[in-house]
mmCIF file of C-alpha atoms and ligand atoms in Angstrom:
data_model
loop_
_atom_site.group_PDB
_atom_site.id
_atom_site.type_symbol
_atom_site.label_atom_id
_atom_site.label_comp_id
_atom_site.label_asym_id
_atom_site.label_seq_id
_atom_site.Cartn_x
_atom_site.Cartn_y
_atom_site.Cartn_z
ATOM 1 C CA UNK P 8 159.033 242.961 77.025
ATOM 2 C CA UNK P 9 157.625 244.558 73.852
ATOM 3 C CA UNK P 10 158.275 242.944 70.488
ATOM 4 C CA UNK P 11 159.249 245.088 67.526
ATOM 5 C CA UNK P 12 156.678 245.320 64.727
ATOM 6 C CA UNK P 13 157.725 246.177 61.176
ATOM 7 C CA UNK P 14 154.630 246.891 59.099
ATOM 8 C CA UNK P 15 154.496 247.750 55.407
ATOM 9 C CA UNK P 16 151.729 250.035 54.168
ATOM 10 C CA UNK P 17 151.533 249.511 50.422
ATOM 11 C CA UNK P 18 148.853 252.214 50.038
ATOM 12 C CA UNK P 19 147.240 252.165 46.559
ATOM 13 C CA UNK P 20 150.107 250.238 44.984
ATOM 14 C CA UNK P 21 150.429 246.663 43.716
ATOM 15 C CA UNK P 22 147.441 244.894 42.265
ATOM 16 C CA UNK P 23 147.655 241.089 42.386
ATOM 17 C CA UNK P 24 150.322 240.728 39.662
ATOM 18 C CA UNK P 25 152.698 243.333 41.099
ATOM 19 C CA UNK P 26 151.945 242.030 44.579
ATOM 20 C CA UNK P 27 153.029 238.540 43.540
ATOM 21 C CA UNK P 28 156.359 239.907 42.302
ATOM 22 C CA UNK P 29 156.993 241.925 45.450
ATOM 23 C CA UNK P 30 156.003 239.015 47.679
ATOM 24 C CA UNK P 31 158.300 236.628 45.779
ATOM 25 C CA UNK P 32 161.171 239.013 46.427
ATOM 26 C CA UNK P 33 160.291 239.412 50.076
ATOM 27 C CA UNK P 34 159.866 235.704 50.591
ATOM 28 C CA UNK P 35 163.227 234.998 49.025
ATOM 29 C CA UNK P 36 164.903 237.382 51.459
ATOM 30 C CA UNK P 37 162.887 237.046 54.648
ATOM 31 C CA UNK P 38 160.543 234.133 55.032
ATOM 32 C CA UNK P 39 161.857 233.472 58.547
ATOM 33 C CA UNK P 40 161.983 236.272 61.077
ATOM 34 C CA UNK P 41 163.599 236.440 64.520
ATOM 35 C CA UNK P 42 161.048 235.474 67.190
ATOM 36 C CA UNK P 43 161.214 238.916 68.836
ATOM 37 C CA UNK P 44 160.112 240.725 65.694
ATOM 38 C CA UNK P 45 156.694 240.738 64.030
ATOM 39 C CA UNK P 46 156.462 241.541 60.328
ATOM 40 C CA UNK P 47 153.346 242.567 58.497
ATOM 41 C CA UNK P 48 152.380 243.707 55.004
ATOM 42 C CA UNK P 49 149.194 245.675 54.320
ATOM 43 C CA UNK P 50 148.362 245.445 50.608
ATOM 44 C CA UNK P 51 145.300 247.008 48.964
ATOM 45 C CA UNK P 52 142.149 244.904 49.468
ATOM 46 C CA UNK P 53 142.357 243.215 46.050
ATOM 47 C CA UNK P 54 145.844 241.863 46.785
ATOM 48 C CA UNK P 55 145.186 240.547 50.291
ATOM 49 C CA UNK P 56 144.289 237.099 48.942
ATOM 50 C CA UNK P 57 147.511 236.976 46.950
ATOM 51 C CA UNK P 58 149.545 237.992 50.005
ATOM 52 C CA UNK P 59 147.898 235.386 52.234
ATOM 53 C CA UNK P 60 148.534 232.719 49.599
ATOM 54 C CA UNK P 61 152.206 233.657 49.131
ATOM 55 C CA UNK P 62 153.010 234.148 52.793
ATOM 56 C CA UNK P 63 151.182 231.225 54.418
ATOM 57 C CA UNK P 64 154.435 229.335 55.085
ATOM 58 C CA UNK P 65 156.440 232.359 56.268
ATOM 59 C CA UNK P 66 156.631 234.440 59.449
ATOM 60 C CA UNK P 67 155.128 237.447 57.629
ATOM 61 C CA UNK P 68 151.559 238.385 58.501
ATOM 62 C CA UNK P 69 148.940 240.192 56.438
ATOM 63 C CA UNK P 70 146.828 243.205 57.352
ATOM 64 C CA UNK P 71 144.464 245.652 55.651
ATOM 65 C CA UNK P 72 144.539 249.422 55.238
ATOM 66 C CA UNK P 73 141.010 250.135 56.448
ATOM 67 C CA UNK P 74 137.700 248.541 57.438
ATOM 68 C CA UNK P 75 134.127 249.755 57.698
ATOM 69 C CA UNK P 76 132.465 250.143 61.084
ATOM 70 C CA UNK P 77 129.245 248.369 60.149
ATOM 71 C CA UNK P 78 128.889 244.602 60.000
ATOM 72 C CA UNK P 79 127.511 244.347 56.437
ATOM 73 C CA UNK P 80 124.801 245.806 54.214
ATOM 74 C CA UNK P 81 124.248 248.683 51.814
ATOM 75 C CA UNK P 82 127.674 250.362 51.998
ATOM 76 C CA UNK P 83 128.877 250.281 48.415
ATOM 77 C CA UNK P 84 132.628 250.085 48.090
ATOM 78 C CA UNK P 85 133.287 249.225 51.740
ATOM 79 C CA UNK P 86 134.897 246.171 53.367
ATOM 80 C CA UNK P 87 133.875 244.771 56.766
ATOM 81 C CA UNK P 88 135.909 243.375 59.632
ATOM 82 C CA UNK P 89 134.532 239.855 59.155
ATOM 83 C CA UNK P 90 135.563 239.965 55.479
ATOM 84 C CA UNK P 91 139.095 240.812 56.544
ATOM 85 C CA UNK P 92 139.394 238.047 59.128
ATOM 86 C CA UNK P 93 137.852 235.600 56.679
ATOM 87 C CA UNK P 94 140.491 236.677 54.126
ATOM 88 C CA UNK P 95 143.346 235.961 56.532
ATOM 89 C CA UNK P 96 144.136 239.400 57.975
ATOM 90 C CA UNK P 97 145.017 239.877 61.616
ATOM 91 C CA UNK P 98 145.837 243.606 61.651
ATOM 92 C CA UNK P 99 144.176 246.674 60.157
ATOM 93 C CA UNK P 100 145.483 250.227 59.754
ATOM 94 C CA UNK P 101 142.959 252.810 60.971
ATOM 95 C CA UNK P 102 142.875 256.585 60.548
ATOM 96 C CA UNK P 103 145.934 256.995 58.337
ATOM 97 C CA UNK P 104 146.463 260.715 57.708
ATOM 98 C CA UNK P 105 145.740 260.182 54.008
ATOM 99 C CA UNK P 106 142.313 258.838 54.943
ATOM 100 C CA UNK P 107 141.755 261.746 57.328
ATOM 101 C CA UNK P 108 142.872 264.232 54.672
ATOM 102 C CA UNK P 109 141.242 262.841 51.510
ATOM 103 C CA UNK P 110 138.345 260.685 52.708
ATOM 104 C CA UNK P 111 136.820 262.602 55.589
ATOM 105 C CA UNK P 112 138.019 260.270 58.333
ATOM 106 C CA UNK P 113 137.473 261.859 61.752
ATOM 107 C CA UNK P 114 138.394 260.936 65.309
ATOM 108 C CA UNK P 115 134.842 259.632 65.661
ATOM 109 C CA UNK P 116 135.009 257.273 62.673
ATOM 110 C CA UNK P 117 138.477 256.184 63.794
ATOM 111 C CA UNK P 118 136.925 255.241 67.136
ATOM 112 C CA UNK P 119 134.057 253.349 65.453
ATOM 113 C CA UNK P 120 136.458 251.460 63.199
ATOM 114 C CA UNK P 121 138.763 250.665 66.147
ATOM 115 C CA UNK P 122 135.900 249.098 68.113
ATOM 116 C CA UNK P 123 134.752 247.103 65.083
ATOM 117 C CA UNK P 124 138.285 245.827 64.458
ATOM 118 C CA UNK P 125 138.597 244.686 68.065
ATOM 119 C CA UNK P 126 135.254 242.893 67.828
ATOM 120 C CA UNK P 127 136.694 240.904 64.937
ATOM 121 C CA UNK P 128 140.018 240.185 66.640
ATOM 122 C CA UNK P 129 141.865 242.390 64.171
ATOM 123 C CA UNK P 130 144.636 244.346 65.900
ATOM 124 C CA UNK P 131 144.049 248.026 65.036
ATOM 125 C CA UNK P 132 147.068 250.113 64.061
ATOM 126 C CA UNK P 133 145.737 253.561 64.937
ATOM 127 C CA UNK P 134 147.552 256.385 63.142
ATOM 128 C CA UNK P 135 148.029 259.751 64.815
ATOM 129 C CA UNK P 136 150.236 262.723 64.050
ATOM 130 C CA UNK P 137 150.419 266.411 63.402
ATOM 131 C CA UNK P 138 150.892 268.625 60.353
ATOM 132 C CA UNK P 139 153.875 270.940 60.065
ATOM 133 C CA UNK P 140 151.790 273.989 60.931
ATOM 134 C CA UNK P 141 150.441 272.266 64.044
ATOM 135 C CA UNK P 142 153.995 271.438 65.122
ATOM 136 C CA UNK P 143 155.134 274.999 64.461
ATOM 137 C CA UNK P 144 152.224 276.267 66.545
ATOM 138 C CA UNK P 145 153.317 273.890 69.319
ATOM 139 C CA UNK P 146 149.967 272.087 69.205
ATOM 140 C CA UNK P 147 151.345 268.634 68.424
ATOM 141 C CA UNK P 148 151.334 267.161 71.929
ATOM 142 C CA UNK P 149 147.742 268.206 72.648
ATOM 143 C CA UNK P 150 146.563 267.127 69.208
ATOM 144 C CA UNK P 151 148.070 263.647 69.510
ATOM 145 C CA UNK P 152 146.674 263.304 73.026
ATOM 146 C CA UNK P 153 143.190 264.180 71.731
ATOM 147 C CA UNK P 154 143.488 261.833 68.759
ATOM 148 C CA UNK P 155 144.395 258.940 71.069
ATOM 149 C CA UNK P 156 141.828 259.767 73.728
ATOM 150 C CA UNK P 157 139.062 259.942 71.102
ATOM 151 C CA UNK P 158 140.209 256.820 69.256
ATOM 152 C CA UNK P 159 140.164 254.795 72.478
ATOM 153 C CA UNK P 160 136.808 256.033 73.747
ATOM 154 C CA UNK P 161 134.903 252.958 74.980
ATOM 155 C CA UNK P 162 137.869 250.590 74.505
ATOM 156 C CA UNK P 163 138.288 248.405 77.605
ATOM 157 C CA UNK P 164 141.475 247.921 79.633
ATOM 158 C CA UNK P 165 141.698 244.397 78.276
ATOM 159 C CA UNK P 166 141.128 245.414 74.652
ATOM 160 C CA UNK P 167 143.698 248.207 74.721
ATOM 161 C CA UNK P 168 146.455 245.603 75.054
ATOM 162 C CA UNK P 169 145.752 244.524 71.450
ATOM 163 C CA UNK P 170 146.099 248.017 70.049
ATOM 164 C CA UNK P 171 149.071 249.396 68.166
ATOM 165 C CA UNK P 172 149.545 253.151 67.843
ATOM 166 C CA UNK P 173 151.498 254.579 64.906
ATOM 167 C CA UNK P 174 152.918 258.058 65.347
ATOM 168 C CA UNK P 175 153.147 259.483 61.850
ATOM 169 C CA UNK P 176 153.993 263.176 61.632
ATOM 170 C CA UNK P 177 152.216 264.234 58.438
ATOM 171 C CA UNK P 178 155.161 266.359 57.355
ATOM 172 C CA UNK P 179 157.331 263.232 57.255
ATOM 173 C CA UNK P 180 155.028 260.951 55.257
ATOM 174 C CA UNK P 181 156.217 260.320 51.732
ATOM 175 C CA UNK P 182 158.297 263.497 51.841
ATOM 176 C CA UNK P 183 161.732 262.016 52.447
ATOM 177 C CA UNK P 184 161.825 264.147 55.591
ATOM 178 C CA UNK P 185 162.056 262.143 58.825
ATOM 179 C CA UNK P 186 161.456 263.094 62.423
ATOM 180 C CA UNK P 187 164.770 263.117 64.227
ATOM 181 C CA UNK P 188 165.239 260.205 66.633
ATOM 182 C CA UNK P 189 164.833 262.725 69.490
ATOM 183 C CA UNK P 190 161.567 264.101 68.071
ATOM 184 C CA UNK P 191 160.251 260.565 67.621
ATOM 185 C CA UNK P 192 161.305 259.499 71.121
ATOM 186 C CA UNK P 193 159.740 262.585 72.759
ATOM 187 C CA UNK P 194 156.405 261.997 71.080
ATOM 188 C CA UNK P 195 156.432 258.244 71.728
ATOM 189 C CA UNK P 196 157.110 258.876 75.401
ATOM 190 C CA UNK P 197 154.227 261.352 75.438
ATOM 191 C CA UNK P 198 151.941 258.754 73.809
ATOM 192 C CA UNK P 199 152.924 256.177 76.418
ATOM 193 C CA UNK P 200 152.079 258.683 79.161
ATOM 194 C CA UNK P 201 148.705 259.370 77.547
ATOM 195 C CA UNK P 202 147.934 255.636 77.588
ATOM 196 C CA UNK P 203 149.159 255.355 81.199
ATOM 197 C CA UNK P 204 146.804 258.153 82.255
ATOM 198 C CA UNK P 205 143.862 256.679 80.361
ATOM 199 C CA UNK P 206 144.457 253.080 81.503
ATOM 200 C CA UNK P 207 147.470 252.052 83.591
ATOM 201 C CA UNK P 208 151.251 252.013 83.545
ATOM 202 C CA UNK P 209 151.097 248.284 82.744
ATOM 203 C CA UNK P 210 148.979 248.963 79.659
ATOM 204 C CA UNK P 211 151.316 251.786 78.604
ATOM 205 C CA UNK P 212 154.347 249.546 79.054
ATOM 206 C CA UNK P 213 152.933 246.773 76.918
ATOM 207 C CA UNK P 214 151.390 248.728 74.045
ATOM 208 C CA UNK P 215 153.327 248.895 70.746
ATOM 209 C CA UNK P 216 154.044 252.385 69.410
ATOM 210 C CA UNK P 217 155.344 252.511 65.838
ATOM 211 C CA UNK P 218 157.037 255.397 64.083
ATOM 212 C CA UNK P 219 155.993 256.182 60.500
ATOM 213 C CA UNK P 220 157.330 258.814 58.122
ATOM 214 C CA UNK P 221 160.000 258.113 55.502
ATOM 215 C CA UNK P 222 161.587 255.255 57.448
ATOM 216 C CA UNK P 223 164.191 253.532 55.302
ATOM 217 C CA UNK P 224 167.284 251.375 55.784
ATOM 218 C CA UNK P 225 169.470 254.477 56.204
ATOM 219 C CA UNK P 226 167.547 255.840 59.213
ATOM 220 C CA UNK P 227 165.823 252.757 60.656
ATOM 221 C CA UNK P 228 168.596 251.861 63.086
ATOM 222 C CA UNK P 229 168.619 255.173 64.925
ATOM 223 C CA UNK P 230 164.821 255.441 64.999
ATOM 224 C CA UNK P 231 164.229 251.854 66.119
ATOM 225 C CA UNK P 232 166.844 252.073 68.851
ATOM 226 C CA UNK P 233 164.874 254.774 70.717
ATOM 227 C CA UNK P 234 163.499 253.447 73.985
ATOM 228 C CA UNK P 235 159.829 254.045 73.152
ATOM 229 C CA UNK P 236 159.919 253.264 69.430
ATOM 230 C CA UNK P 237 158.613 249.715 69.029
ATOM 231 C CA UNK P 238 158.727 249.397 65.276
ATOM 232 C CA UNK P 239 157.853 251.154 62.070
ATOM 233 C CA UNK P 240 154.927 251.728 59.749
ATOM 234 C CA UNK P 241 156.644 251.950 56.408
ATOM 235 C CA UNK P 242 155.173 253.240 53.157
ATOM 236 C CA UNK P 243 157.553 253.832 50.243
ATOM 237 C CA UNK P 244 160.357 251.555 51.455
ATOM 238 C CA UNK P 245 157.952 248.628 51.908
ATOM 239 C CA UNK P 246 157.403 248.539 48.127
ATOM 240 C CA UNK P 247 160.968 247.425 47.589
ATOM 241 C CA UNK P 248 161.800 243.906 48.797
ATOM 242 C CA UNK P 249 165.459 244.804 49.423
ATOM 243 C CA UNK P 250 164.702 247.923 51.474
ATOM 244 C CA UNK P 251 161.910 246.324 53.471
ATOM 245 C CA UNK P 252 163.945 243.231 54.285
ATOM 246 C CA UNK P 253 166.923 245.400 55.262
ATOM 247 C CA UNK P 254 164.715 247.220 57.767
ATOM 248 C CA UNK P 255 163.527 243.870 59.118
ATOM 249 C CA UNK P 256 167.149 242.769 59.542
ATOM 250 C CA UNK P 257 167.929 245.989 61.425
ATOM 251 C CA UNK P 258 164.970 245.293 63.744
ATOM 252 C CA UNK P 259 166.159 241.706 64.270
ATOM 253 C CA UNK P 260 169.597 242.969 65.280
ATOM 254 C CA UNK P 261 168.053 245.333 67.821
ATOM 255 C CA UNK P 262 165.497 242.886 69.243
HETATM 256 C C1 LIG Y 305 152.882 255.620 55.630
HETATM 257 O O1 LIG Y 305 152.222 255.608 54.615
HETATM 258 O O2 LIG Y 305 152.358 255.216 56.664
HETATM 259 C C2 LIG Y 305 154.249 256.124 55.581
HETATM 260 C C3 LIG Y 305 154.910 256.275 56.695
HETATM 261 O O3 LIG Y 305 154.778 256.394 54.331
HETATM 262 P P1 LIG Y 305 156.323 256.704 53.967
HETATM 263 O O4 LIG Y 305 157.141 255.658 54.678
HETATM 264 O O5 LIG Y 305 156.394 256.585 52.497
HETATM 265 O O6 LIG Y 305 156.625 258.061 54.488
#
């Protein structure tokens, strides 16, 4: 039985002071979460410490938005997996489309980062998804299959059980436009089949597949009730304590 995961991606928002305010609000509304739902916030690196401090006595976990694939050394501006575990993270987002688009992230670096995260017992949330032109050209299924196959290259059958995949159609991120529940379900089912072919049906049945792209309280119920949608990766709505906690409540009711 898969648990639902509701993960907030704060992107480049909320330094420590704003983070404290948002976390206060979240804590006031949702410090305890139904046992069948996992909740996670992914602040920018500089606010991870604040989040860990505020959330230590709650059911809300803390993750990061990226990690470097080397252990340490002369990589100015980068953060390693061991730094994240030492800071209290247990998840890390990898290969978000904004990183692919603006920071040269490729399937190869996504794969390197995934393996490094697993080494450090950080659960990778691997982001995949197509642009509008790729969908219009009917390339989206093949593209997502390739993104997953490349990301998981060299990942063992045991390790894959710790992985989370986030399907985030680029045309739905931060645009207010959402994939319809049917579009989300079709792609999630496809992703599960890809994992089944690469590993096993058991692995496919246990892996968490999140939907991301303008999820908000108004559409969360219909998206999260799809058979293969196991949670959400939420950007904009995770910056508002009321909206994020409403989505968590919706997940609790469905779990
Ligand atoms: C995201 O950043 O992963 C995301 C889905 O953003 P938004 O919810 O704002 O579309």
